[in-house]
Short mmCIF file of C-alpha atoms in Angstrom, two decimals:
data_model
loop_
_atom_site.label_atom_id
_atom_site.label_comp_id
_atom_site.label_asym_id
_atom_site.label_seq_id
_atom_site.Cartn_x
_atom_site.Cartn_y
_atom_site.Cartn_z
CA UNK S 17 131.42 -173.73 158.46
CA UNK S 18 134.95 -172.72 159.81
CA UNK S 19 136.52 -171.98 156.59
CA UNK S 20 133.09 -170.06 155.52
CA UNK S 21 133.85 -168.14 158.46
CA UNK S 22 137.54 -167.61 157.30
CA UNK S 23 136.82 -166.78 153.94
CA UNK S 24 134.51 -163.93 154.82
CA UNK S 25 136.74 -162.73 157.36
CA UNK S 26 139.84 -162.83 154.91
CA UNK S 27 137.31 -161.05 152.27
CA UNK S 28 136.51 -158.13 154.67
CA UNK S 29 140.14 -157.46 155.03
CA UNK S 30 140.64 -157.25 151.41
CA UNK S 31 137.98 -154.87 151.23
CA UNK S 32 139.19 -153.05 154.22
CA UNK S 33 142.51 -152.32 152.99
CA UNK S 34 141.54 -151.59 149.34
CA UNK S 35 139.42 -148.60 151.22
CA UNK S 36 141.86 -147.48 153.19
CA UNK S 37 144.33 -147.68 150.27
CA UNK S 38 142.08 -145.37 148.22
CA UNK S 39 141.36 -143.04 151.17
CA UNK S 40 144.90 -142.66 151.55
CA UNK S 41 145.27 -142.05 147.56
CA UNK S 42 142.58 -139.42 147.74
CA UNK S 43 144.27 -137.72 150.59
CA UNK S 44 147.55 -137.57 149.01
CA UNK S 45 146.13 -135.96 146.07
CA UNK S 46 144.30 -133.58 148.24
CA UNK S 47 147.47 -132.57 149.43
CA UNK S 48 149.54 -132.48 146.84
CA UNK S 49 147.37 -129.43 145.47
CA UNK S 50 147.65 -127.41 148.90
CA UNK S 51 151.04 -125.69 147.38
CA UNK S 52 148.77 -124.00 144.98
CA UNK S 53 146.14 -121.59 145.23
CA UNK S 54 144.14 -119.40 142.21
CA UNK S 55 143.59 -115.64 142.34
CA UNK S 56 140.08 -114.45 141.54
CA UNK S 57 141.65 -111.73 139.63
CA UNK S 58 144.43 -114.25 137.77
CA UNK S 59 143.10 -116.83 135.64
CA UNK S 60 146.71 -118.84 137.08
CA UNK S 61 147.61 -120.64 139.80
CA UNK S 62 150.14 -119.38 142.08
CA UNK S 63 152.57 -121.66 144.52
CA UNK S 64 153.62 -120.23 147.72
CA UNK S 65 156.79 -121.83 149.03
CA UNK S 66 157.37 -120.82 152.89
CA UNK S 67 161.21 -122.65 153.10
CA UNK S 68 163.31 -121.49 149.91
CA UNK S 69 166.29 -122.88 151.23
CA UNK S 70 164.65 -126.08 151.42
CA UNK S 71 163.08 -126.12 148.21
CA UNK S 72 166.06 -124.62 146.66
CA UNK S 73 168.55 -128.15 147.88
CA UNK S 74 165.66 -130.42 147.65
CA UNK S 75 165.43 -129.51 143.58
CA UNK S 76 169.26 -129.31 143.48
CA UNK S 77 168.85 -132.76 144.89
CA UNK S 78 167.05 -133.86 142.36
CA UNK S 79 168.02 -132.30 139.42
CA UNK S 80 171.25 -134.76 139.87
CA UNK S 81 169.30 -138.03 140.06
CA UNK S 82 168.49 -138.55 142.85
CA UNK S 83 165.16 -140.34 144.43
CA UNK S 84 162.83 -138.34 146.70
CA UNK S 85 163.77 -140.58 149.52
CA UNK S 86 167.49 -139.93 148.79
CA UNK S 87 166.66 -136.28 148.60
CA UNK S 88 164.97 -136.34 152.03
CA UNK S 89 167.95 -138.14 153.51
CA UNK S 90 170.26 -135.89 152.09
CA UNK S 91 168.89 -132.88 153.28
CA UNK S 92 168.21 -134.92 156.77
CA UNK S 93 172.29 -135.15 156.59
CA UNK S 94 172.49 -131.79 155.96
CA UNK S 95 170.67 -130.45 158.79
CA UNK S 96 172.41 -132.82 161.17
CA UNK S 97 175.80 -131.58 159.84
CA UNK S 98 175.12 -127.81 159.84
CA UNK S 99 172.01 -127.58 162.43
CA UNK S 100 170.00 -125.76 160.38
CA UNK S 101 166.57 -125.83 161.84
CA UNK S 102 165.15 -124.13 158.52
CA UNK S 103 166.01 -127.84 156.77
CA UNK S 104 163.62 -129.73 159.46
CA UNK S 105 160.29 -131.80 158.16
CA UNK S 106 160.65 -132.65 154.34
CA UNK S 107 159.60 -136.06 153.67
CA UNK S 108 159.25 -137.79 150.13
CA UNK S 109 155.64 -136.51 149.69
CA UNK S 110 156.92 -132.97 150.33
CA UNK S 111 159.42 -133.51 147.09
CA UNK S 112 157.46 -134.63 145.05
CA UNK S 113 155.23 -131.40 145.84
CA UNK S 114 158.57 -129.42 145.16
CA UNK S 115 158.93 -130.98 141.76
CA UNK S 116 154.97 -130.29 141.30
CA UNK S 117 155.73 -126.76 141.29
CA UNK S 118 159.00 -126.68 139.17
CA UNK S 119 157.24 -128.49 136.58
CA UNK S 120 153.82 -126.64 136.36
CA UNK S 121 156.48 -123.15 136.75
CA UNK S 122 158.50 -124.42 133.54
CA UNK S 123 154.83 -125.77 131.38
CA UNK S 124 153.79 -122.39 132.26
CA UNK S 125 156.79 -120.80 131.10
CA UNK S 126 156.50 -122.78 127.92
CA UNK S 127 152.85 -121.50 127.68
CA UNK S 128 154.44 -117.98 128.09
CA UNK S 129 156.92 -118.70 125.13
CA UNK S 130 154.15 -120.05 122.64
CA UNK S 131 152.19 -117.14 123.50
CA UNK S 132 154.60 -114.61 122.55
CA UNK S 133 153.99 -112.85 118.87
CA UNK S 134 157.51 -113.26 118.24
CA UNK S 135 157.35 -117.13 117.89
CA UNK S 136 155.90 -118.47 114.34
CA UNK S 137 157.56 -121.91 114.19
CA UNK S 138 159.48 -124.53 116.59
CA UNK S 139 160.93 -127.52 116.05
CA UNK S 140 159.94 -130.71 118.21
CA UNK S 141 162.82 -133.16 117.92
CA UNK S 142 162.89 -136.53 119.42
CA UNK S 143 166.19 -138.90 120.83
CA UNK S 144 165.77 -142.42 121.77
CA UNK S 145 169.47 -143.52 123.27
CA UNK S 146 171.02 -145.40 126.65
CA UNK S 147 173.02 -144.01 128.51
CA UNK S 148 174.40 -146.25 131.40
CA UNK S 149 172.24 -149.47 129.87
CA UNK S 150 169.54 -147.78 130.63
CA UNK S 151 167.37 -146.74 127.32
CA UNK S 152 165.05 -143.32 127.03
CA UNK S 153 163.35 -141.09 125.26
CA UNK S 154 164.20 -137.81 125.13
CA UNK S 155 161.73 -135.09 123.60
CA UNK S 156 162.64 -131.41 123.10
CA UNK S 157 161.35 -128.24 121.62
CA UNK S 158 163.34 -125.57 120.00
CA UNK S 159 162.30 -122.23 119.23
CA UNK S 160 163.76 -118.96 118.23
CA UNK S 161 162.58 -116.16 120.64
CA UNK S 162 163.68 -112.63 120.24
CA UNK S 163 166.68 -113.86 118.03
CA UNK S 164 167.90 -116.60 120.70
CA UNK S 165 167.68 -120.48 120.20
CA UNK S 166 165.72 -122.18 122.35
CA UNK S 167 166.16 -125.45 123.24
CA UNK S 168 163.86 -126.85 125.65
CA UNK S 169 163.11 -130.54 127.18
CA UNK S 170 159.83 -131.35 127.30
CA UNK S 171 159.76 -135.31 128.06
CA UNK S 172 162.46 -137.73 129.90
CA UNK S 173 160.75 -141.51 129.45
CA UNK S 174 162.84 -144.42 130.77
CA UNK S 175 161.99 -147.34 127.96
CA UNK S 176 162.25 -150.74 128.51
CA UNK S 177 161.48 -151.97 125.25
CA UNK S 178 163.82 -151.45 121.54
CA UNK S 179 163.42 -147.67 120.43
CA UNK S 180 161.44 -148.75 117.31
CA UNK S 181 159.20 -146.20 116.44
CA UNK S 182 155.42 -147.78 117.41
CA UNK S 183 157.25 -148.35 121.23
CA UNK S 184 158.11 -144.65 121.33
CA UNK S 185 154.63 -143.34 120.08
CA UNK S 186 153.05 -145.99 122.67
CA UNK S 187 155.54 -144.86 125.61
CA UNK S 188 155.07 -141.14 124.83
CA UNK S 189 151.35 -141.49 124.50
CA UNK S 190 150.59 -143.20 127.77
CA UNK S 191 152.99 -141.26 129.63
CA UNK S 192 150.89 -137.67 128.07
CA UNK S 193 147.85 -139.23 128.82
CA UNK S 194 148.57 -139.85 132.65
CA UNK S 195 149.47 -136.12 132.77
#
């Protein structure tokens, strides 16, 4: 009778924290869309960003490499060091918003270029290399716009696996999917 008791006990907890781990997944995703809004008037979405100079160094940030935790210490340094108030309250969940909006900015952008009546043909090309031990995928996009060469990177997919072709198509399918 004890260790029915425990069992239960250790059950509800399970359950407990599996809710409570999917009520905190469904509020992050709640707020990672508050940066954008839609106009009735404009089938797009727009992004307001209140702090530029925050957004600005946090994509700097992380345009070199670094993590979103090592972004939000680095700007935490940075606002120590210079006592800029205007570089208070970023956390991780704020980057990744950041890099929400760069990203949907530049798929628009590519949207844009596609669009245009100018463009009749692009080029995908796909690179599968290491660099540092580390192997990847890199997918691009070139196009000739207005009589200048585009040359655009769509996809950046760490692989962990030999860079035959069935692993890339698997790698770059999941990772399209998810999106």
């Amino acid at each position: 009778e004890v260790m029915n008791d425990f069992c239960s006990d250790s059950d509800d907890d399970v359950v407990g924290a599996e809710a409570k781990k999917a009520a905190q997944m469904i509020k992050q995703k709640r707020s990672a869309m508050k940066l954008f809004g839609k106009n009735e008037e404009d089938p797009r979405y727009t992004a307001t960003i209140k702090n530029i100079v925050r957004f600005e160094l946090a994509i700097d940030h992380v345009s070199i490499g670094m993590s979103f935790r090592q972004v939000v210490g680095a700007i935490q340094h940075a606002k120590d060091r210079t006592k800029m108030s205007k570089l208070s309250g970023i956390n991780d969940l704020i980057v990744g918003q950041y890099v929400r909006v760069l990203v949907a900015t530049n798929l628009e952008m590519i949207t844009d270029i596609l669009d245009d009546d100018m463009v009749w043909a692009l080029s995908l090309a796909g690179d599968g290399s290491t660099h540092r031990g580390q192997s990847f995928f890199d997918l691009r996009m070139r196009i000739c716009l207005k009589g200048q060469l585009l040359n655009l990177h769509l996809v950046a997919i760490t692989m962990f696996d030999r860079n035959t072709a069935l692993n890339i198509f698997n790698i770059l399918s999941s990772s399209l999917m998810r999106c």
